[in-house]
Coordinates of C-alpha atoms and ligand atoms in Angstrom, one line a residue:
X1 CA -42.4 16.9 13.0
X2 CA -41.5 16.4 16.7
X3 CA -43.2 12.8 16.6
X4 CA -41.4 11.7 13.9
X5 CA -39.2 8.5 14.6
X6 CA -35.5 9.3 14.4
X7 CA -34.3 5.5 15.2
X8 CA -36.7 4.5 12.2
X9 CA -35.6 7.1 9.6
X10 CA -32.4 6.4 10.3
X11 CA -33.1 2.3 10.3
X12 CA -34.9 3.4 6.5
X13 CA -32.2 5.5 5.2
X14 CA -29.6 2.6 6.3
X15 CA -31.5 -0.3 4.5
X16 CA -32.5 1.7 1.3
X17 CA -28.7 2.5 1.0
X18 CA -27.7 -0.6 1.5
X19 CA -30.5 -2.0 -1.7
X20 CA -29.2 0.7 -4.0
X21 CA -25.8 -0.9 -2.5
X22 CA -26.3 -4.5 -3.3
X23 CA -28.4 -3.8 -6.7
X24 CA -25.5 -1.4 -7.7
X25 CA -22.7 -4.2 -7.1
X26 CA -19.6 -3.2 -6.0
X27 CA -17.8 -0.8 -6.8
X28 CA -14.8 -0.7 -9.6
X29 CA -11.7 1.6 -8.1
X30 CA -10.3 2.9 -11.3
X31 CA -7.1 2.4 -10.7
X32 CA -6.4 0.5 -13.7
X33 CA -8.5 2.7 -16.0
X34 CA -6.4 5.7 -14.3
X35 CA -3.1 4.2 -15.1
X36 CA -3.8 3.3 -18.6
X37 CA -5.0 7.0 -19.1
X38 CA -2.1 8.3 -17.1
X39 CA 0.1 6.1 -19.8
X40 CA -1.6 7.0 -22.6
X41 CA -1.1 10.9 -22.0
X42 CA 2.5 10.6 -20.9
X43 CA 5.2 12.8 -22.7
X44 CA 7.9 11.9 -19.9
X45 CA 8.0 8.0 -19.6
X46 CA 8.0 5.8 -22.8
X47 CA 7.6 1.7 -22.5
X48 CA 9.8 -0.4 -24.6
X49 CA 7.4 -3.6 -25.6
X50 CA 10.9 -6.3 -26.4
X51 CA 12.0 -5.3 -22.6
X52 CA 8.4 -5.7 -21.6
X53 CA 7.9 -9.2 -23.5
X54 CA 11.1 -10.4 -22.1
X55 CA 10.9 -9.3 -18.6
X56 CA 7.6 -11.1 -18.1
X57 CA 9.2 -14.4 -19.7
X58 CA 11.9 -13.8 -17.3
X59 CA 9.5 -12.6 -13.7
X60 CA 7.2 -15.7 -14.3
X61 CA 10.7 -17.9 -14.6
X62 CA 12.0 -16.6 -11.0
X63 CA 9.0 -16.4 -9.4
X64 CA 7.7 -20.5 -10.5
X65 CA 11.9 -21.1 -9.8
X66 CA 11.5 -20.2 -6.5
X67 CA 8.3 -20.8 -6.1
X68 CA 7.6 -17.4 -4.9
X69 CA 4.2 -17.0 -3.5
X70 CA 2.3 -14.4 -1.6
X71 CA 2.4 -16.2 1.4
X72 CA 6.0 -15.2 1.5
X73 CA 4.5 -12.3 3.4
X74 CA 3.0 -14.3 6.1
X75 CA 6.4 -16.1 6.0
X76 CA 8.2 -13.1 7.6
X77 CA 9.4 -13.1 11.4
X78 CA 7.6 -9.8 12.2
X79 CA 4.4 -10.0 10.1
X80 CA 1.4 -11.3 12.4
X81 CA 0.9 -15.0 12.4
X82 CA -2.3 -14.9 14.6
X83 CA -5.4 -15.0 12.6
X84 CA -8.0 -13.2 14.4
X85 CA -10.4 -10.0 14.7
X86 CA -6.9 -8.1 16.2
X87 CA -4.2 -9.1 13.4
X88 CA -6.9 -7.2 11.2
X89 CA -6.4 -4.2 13.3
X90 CA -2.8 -4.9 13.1
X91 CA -2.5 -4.6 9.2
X92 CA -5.4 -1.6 9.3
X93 CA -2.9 -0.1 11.7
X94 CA 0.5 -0.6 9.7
X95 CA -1.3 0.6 6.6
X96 CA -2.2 3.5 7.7
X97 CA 1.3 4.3 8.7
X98 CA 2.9 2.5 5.7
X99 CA 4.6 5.4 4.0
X100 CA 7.7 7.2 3.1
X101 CA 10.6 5.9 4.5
X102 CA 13.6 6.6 1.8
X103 CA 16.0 9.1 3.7
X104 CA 19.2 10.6 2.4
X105 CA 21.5 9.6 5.0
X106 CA 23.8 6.7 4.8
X107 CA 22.7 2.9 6.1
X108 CA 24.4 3.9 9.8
X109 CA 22.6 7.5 10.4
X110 CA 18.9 6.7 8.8
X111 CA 15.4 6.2 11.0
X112 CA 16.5 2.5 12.2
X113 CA 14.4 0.4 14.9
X114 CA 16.3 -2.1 17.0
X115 CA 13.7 -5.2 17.4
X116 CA 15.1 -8.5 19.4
X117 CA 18.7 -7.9 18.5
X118 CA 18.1 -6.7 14.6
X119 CA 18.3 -3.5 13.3
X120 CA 15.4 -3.0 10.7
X121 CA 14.8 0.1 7.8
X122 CA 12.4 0.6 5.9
X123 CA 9.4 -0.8 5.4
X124 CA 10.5 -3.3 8.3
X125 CA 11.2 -0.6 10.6
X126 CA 7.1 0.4 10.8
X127 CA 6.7 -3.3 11.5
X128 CA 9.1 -3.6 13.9
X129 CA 8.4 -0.5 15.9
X130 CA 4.6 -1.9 16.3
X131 CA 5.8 -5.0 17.0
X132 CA 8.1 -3.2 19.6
X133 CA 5.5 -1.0 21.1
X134 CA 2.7 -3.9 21.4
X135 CA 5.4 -6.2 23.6
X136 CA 5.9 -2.8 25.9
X137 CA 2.0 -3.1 26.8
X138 CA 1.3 -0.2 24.0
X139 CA -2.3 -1.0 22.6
X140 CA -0.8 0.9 18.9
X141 CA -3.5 -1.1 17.1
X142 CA -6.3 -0.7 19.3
X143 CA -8.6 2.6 17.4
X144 CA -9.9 3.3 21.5
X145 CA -6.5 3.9 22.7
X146 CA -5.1 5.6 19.5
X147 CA -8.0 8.3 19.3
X148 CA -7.8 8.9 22.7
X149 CA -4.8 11.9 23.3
X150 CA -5.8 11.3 27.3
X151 CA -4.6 8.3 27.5
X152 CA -2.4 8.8 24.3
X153 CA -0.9 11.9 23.8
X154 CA 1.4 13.1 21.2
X155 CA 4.6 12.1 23.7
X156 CA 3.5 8.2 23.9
X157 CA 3.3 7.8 19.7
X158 CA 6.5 10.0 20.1
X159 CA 8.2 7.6 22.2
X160 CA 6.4 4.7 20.3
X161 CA 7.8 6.2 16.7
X162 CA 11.1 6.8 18.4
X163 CA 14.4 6.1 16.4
X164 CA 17.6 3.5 17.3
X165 CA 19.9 5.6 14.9
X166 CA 19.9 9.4 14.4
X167 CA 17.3 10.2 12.3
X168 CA 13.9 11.1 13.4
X169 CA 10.9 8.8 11.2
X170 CA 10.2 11.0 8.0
X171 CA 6.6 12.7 8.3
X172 CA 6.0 11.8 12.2
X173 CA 3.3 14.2 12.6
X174 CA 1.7 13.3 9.9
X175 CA 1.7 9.7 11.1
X176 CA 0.2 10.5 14.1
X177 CA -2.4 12.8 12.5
X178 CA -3.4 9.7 10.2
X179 CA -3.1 7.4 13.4
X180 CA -5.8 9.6 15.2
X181 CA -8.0 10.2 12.3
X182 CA -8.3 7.0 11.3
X183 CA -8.9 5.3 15.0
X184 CA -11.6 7.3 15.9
X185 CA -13.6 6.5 12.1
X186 CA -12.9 3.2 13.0
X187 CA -14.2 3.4 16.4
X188 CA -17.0 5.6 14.7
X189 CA -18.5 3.9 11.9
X190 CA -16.9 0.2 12.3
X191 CA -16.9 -0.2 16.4
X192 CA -13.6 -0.2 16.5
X193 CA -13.3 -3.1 15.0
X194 CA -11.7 -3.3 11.0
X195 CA -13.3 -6.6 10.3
X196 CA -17.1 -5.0 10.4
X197 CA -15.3 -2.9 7.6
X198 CA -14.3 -6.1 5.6
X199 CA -17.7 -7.8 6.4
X200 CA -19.3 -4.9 4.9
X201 CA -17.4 -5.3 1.9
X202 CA -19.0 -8.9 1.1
X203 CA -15.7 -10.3 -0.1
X204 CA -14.8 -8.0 -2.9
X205 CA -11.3 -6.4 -3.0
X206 CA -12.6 -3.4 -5.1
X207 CA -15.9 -2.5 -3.0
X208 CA -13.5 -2.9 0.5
X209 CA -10.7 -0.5 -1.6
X210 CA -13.1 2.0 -2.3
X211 CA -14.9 1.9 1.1
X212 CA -11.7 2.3 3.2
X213 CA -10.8 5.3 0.2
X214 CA -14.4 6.6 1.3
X215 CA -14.7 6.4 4.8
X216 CA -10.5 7.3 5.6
X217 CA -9.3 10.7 4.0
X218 CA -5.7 9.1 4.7
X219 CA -6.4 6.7 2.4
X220 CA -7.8 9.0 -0.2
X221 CA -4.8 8.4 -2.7
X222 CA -6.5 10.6 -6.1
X223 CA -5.0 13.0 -7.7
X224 CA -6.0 15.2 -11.1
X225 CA -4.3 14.5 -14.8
X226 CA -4.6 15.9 -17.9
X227 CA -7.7 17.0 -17.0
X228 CA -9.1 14.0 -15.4
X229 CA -9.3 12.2 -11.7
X230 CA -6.8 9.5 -11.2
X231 CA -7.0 7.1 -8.5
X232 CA -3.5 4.8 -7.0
X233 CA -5.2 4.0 -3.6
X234 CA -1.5 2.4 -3.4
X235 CA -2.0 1.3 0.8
X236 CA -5.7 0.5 0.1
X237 CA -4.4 -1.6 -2.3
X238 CA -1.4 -3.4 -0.2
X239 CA -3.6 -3.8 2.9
X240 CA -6.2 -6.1 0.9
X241 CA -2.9 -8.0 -0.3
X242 CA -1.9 -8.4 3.8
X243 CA -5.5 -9.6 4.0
X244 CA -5.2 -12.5 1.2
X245 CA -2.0 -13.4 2.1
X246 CA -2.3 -14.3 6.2
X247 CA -5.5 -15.8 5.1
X248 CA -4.8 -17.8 2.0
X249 CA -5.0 -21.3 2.7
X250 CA -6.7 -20.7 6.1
X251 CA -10.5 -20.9 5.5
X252 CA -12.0 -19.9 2.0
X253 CA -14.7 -18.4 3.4
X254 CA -13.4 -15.7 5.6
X255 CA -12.0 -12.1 6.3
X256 CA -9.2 -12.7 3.3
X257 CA -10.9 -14.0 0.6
X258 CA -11.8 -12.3 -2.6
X259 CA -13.8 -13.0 -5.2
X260 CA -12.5 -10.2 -7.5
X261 CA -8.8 -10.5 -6.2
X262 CA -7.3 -10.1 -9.7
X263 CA -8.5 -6.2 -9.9
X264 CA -5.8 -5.1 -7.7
X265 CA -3.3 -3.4 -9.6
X266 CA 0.5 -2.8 -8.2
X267 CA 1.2 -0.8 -5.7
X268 CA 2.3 2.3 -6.9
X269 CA 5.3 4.1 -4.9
X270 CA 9.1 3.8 -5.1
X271 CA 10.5 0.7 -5.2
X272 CA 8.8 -1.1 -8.4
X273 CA 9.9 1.8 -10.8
X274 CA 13.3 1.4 -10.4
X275 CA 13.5 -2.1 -11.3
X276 CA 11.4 -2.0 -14.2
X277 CA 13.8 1.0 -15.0
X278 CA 16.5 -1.0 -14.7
X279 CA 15.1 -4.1 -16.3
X280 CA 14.8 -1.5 -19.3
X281 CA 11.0 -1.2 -19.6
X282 CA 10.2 1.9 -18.2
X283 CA 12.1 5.0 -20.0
X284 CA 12.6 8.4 -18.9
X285 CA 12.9 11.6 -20.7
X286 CA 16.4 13.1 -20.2
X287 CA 15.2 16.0 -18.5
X288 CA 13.4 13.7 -15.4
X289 CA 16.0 10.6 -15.7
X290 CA 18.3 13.9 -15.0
X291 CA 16.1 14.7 -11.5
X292 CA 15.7 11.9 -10.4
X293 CA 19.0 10.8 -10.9
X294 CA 20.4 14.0 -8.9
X295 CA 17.8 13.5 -6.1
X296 CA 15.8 16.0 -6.7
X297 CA 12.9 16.4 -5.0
X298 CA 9.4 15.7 -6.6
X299 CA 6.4 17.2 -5.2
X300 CA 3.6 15.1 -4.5
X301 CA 0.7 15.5 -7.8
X302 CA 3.6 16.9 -10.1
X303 CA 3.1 15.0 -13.5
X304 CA 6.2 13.5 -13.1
X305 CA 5.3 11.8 -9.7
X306 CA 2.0 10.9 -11.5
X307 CA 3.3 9.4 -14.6
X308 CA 5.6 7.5 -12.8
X309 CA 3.1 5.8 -10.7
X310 CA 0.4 5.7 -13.7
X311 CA 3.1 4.0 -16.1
X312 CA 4.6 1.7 -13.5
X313 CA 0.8 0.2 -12.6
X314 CA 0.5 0.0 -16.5
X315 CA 3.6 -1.8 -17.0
X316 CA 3.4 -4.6 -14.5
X317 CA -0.5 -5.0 -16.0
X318 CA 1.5 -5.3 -19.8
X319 CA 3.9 -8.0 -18.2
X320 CA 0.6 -9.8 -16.5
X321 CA -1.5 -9.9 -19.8
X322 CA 2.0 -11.4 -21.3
X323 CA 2.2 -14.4 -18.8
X324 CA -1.6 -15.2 -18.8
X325 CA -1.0 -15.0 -22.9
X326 CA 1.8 -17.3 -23.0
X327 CA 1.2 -19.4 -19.9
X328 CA -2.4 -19.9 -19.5
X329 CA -3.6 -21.0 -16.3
X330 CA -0.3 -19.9 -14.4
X331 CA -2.6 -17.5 -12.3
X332 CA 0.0 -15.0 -11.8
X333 CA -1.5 -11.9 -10.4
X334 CA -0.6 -8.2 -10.4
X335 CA 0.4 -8.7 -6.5
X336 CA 2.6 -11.6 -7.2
X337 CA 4.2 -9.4 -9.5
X338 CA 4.6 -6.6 -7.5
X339 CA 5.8 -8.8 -4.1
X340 CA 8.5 -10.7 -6.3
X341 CA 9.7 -7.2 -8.1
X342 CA 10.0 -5.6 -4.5
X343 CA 11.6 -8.1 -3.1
X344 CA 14.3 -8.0 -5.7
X345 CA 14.6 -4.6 -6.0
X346 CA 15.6 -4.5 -2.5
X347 CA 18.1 -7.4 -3.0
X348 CA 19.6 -5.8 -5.9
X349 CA 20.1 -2.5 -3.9
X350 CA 21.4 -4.6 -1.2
X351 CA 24.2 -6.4 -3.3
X352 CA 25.1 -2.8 -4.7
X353 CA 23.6 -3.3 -8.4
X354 CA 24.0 -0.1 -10.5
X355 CA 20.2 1.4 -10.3
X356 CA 18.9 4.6 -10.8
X357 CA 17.9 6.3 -7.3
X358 CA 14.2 5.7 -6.2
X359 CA 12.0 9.2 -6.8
X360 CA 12.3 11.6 -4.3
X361 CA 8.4 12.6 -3.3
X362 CA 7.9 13.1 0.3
X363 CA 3.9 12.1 1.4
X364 CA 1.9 10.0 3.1
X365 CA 0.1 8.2 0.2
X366 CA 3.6 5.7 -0.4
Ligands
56B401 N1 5.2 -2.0 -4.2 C1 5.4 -2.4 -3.0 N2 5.7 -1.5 -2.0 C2 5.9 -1.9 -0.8 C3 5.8 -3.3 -0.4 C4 6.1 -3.3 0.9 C5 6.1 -4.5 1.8 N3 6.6 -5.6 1.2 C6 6.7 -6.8 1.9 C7 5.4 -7.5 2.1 C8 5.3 -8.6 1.2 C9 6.4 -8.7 0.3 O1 6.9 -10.0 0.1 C10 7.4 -7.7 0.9 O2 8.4 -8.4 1.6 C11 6.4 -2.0 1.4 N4 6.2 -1.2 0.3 C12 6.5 0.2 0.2 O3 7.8 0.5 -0.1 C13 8.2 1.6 0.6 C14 9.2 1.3 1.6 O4 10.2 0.6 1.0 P1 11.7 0.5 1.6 O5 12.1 1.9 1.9 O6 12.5 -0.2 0.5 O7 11.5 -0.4 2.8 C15 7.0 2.2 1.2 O8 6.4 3.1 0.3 C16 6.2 1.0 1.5 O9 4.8 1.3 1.6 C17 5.5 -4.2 -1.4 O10 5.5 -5.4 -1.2 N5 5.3 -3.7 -2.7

């Protein structure tokens, strides 16, 4: 055996994969199917079809109104504007990092980043802080410098993470654990670089979901219900809708275009629920509108948490199959959907609208 030709195995294994790959196709995610199950077997959350029928009438009125489009996301001051091989690392990297952020202390006290004068929460605090670290000379999207506790160790991401306000970020070792982890794959299988990952994908949002789901435990987003797997892959998801987005309009044939686009669901964490909630399609069963409304915590994989993200993905895909039925050719997708009902569910929380409290689940998947 000792003549045998390691390079060339390897070279044979690669390239028969990669046939069984391409004859296969890509690769579905199941986050639909999931949801739809999850609904289907749900004893805690009900849908009311009138509210369903006439929220759709009334999201696909707002959003042509305003003419809300995804490029709203390229639109804002601190998402990257660049379009090259590095503004790919730069949504890898927030996405990795994109989770939990609700906190129970008030406006003045919670995790805040100061960022050219303005004082970001939230989501926008992530995207500030890299914005913040990347103008101190921090590489924080570089996968080399991330992986590297040498020349990075725990007390730079520390200081890169750190707060303007008096709350620490929620989950900060866990960010940095998912930092690490998924800068050296990256360096491992993809040269550092997340656009080999894309290019691998040959423009399909479902084989690219499933191959960052594969290759990036943090991204791993399944869970087990009623007896069967259920996928979300919730920042899988969003980070092909930062791809789309930056690149829409750019160059039809590069890193953000899709062919299979429309089989990205919602993304399924805290925000979307409430408003659909409020909007009166979604219903709870006393006992969780009771939880949630005292702020109880959820654990992460409790049915609860699960039929709440199952029935909210199912719900914005009731209110998509309503517009395409009643305006044809409108092409509004599930991520249009999901942008816009962010986005207002925000605004509505702003302007101190009478909601029920988002779900209290602490974890890294949203
Ligand atoms: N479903 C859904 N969830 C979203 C986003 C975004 C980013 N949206 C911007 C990008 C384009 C749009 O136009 C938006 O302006 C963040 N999140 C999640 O919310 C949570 C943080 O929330 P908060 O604490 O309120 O800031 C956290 O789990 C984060 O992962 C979205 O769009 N949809």
């Amino acid at each position: 055996m000792d003549d045998v030709d390691h390079d060339l195995l390897a070279f044979m294994r690669e390239a028969m994969g990669l046939t069984a790959a391409v004859k296969k196709g890509p690769r579905e995610t199941g986050v639909l199917e999931s949801a739809r199950y999850i609904f289907d077997n749900s004893i805690d959350i009900a849908l009311d079809r009138d509210s369903v029928v006439q929220a759709a009438e009334s999201i696909y009125n707002s959003i042509r109104l305003k003419s809300y489009s995804t490029q709203t996301w390229s639109e804002h001051e601190l998402h990257p504007k660049a379009k090259n091989e590095n503004t790919l690392n730069f949504i890898f990297t927030m996405d990795v990092l994109n989770f939990s952020f609700w906190s129970e202390k008030s406006e003045d006290k919670r995790f805040s980043v100061v960022y050219n004068g303005k004082k970001y929460t939230g989501y926008w605090s992530l995207v500030a802080l890299m914005n913040r670290a990347l103008d101190e000379g921090i590489p924080i999207t570089c996968p080399f410098f991330v992986s590297d506790p040498d020349i990075c160790p725990d007390s730079l991401l520390e200081y890169v993470f750190r707060s303007d306000s008096e709350e620490r970020i929620p989950l900060l070792q866990e960010r940095i654990t998912c930092l690490r982890e998924s800068g050296m794959i990256l360096c491992e299988r993809y040269d550092g670089s997340f656009a080999n990952c894309v290019r691998e994908a040959r423009h399909s949002a479902s084989e690219l979901i499933m191959r960052v789901a594969d290759d990036f435990p943090c991204f791993r987003d399944e869970f087990r219900f009623e007896g069967r797997n259920v996928n979300f892959y919730k920042r899988a998801q969003i980070l092909i809708a930062g791809l789309t987005d930056i690149w829409a309009c750019f160059n039809s044939t590069s890193y953000g275009s899709f062919y299979d686009i429309s089989s990205v669901t919602m993304f399924a964490d805290y925000r979307v629920p409430v408003i659909l909630h409020s909007m009166g399609c979604m219903m709870y069963a006393p006992k969780l509108e009771g939880h949630i409304r005292a702020r109880k915590p959820i654990p992460s994989g409790h049915p609860w948490e699960l039929q709440l993200r199952g029935t909210t993905i199912w719900c914005v895909e009731l209110v998509r199959r309503e517009i395409e039925k009643n305006h044809p050719g409108s092409k509004i997708n599930a991520i249009l959907i999901d942008f816009y009902l962010y986005d207002t569910a925000k605004v509505m929380e702003e302007q101190g609208e009478d909601m029920i409290p988002t779900h209290r689940t602490r974890s890294i998947w949203y």
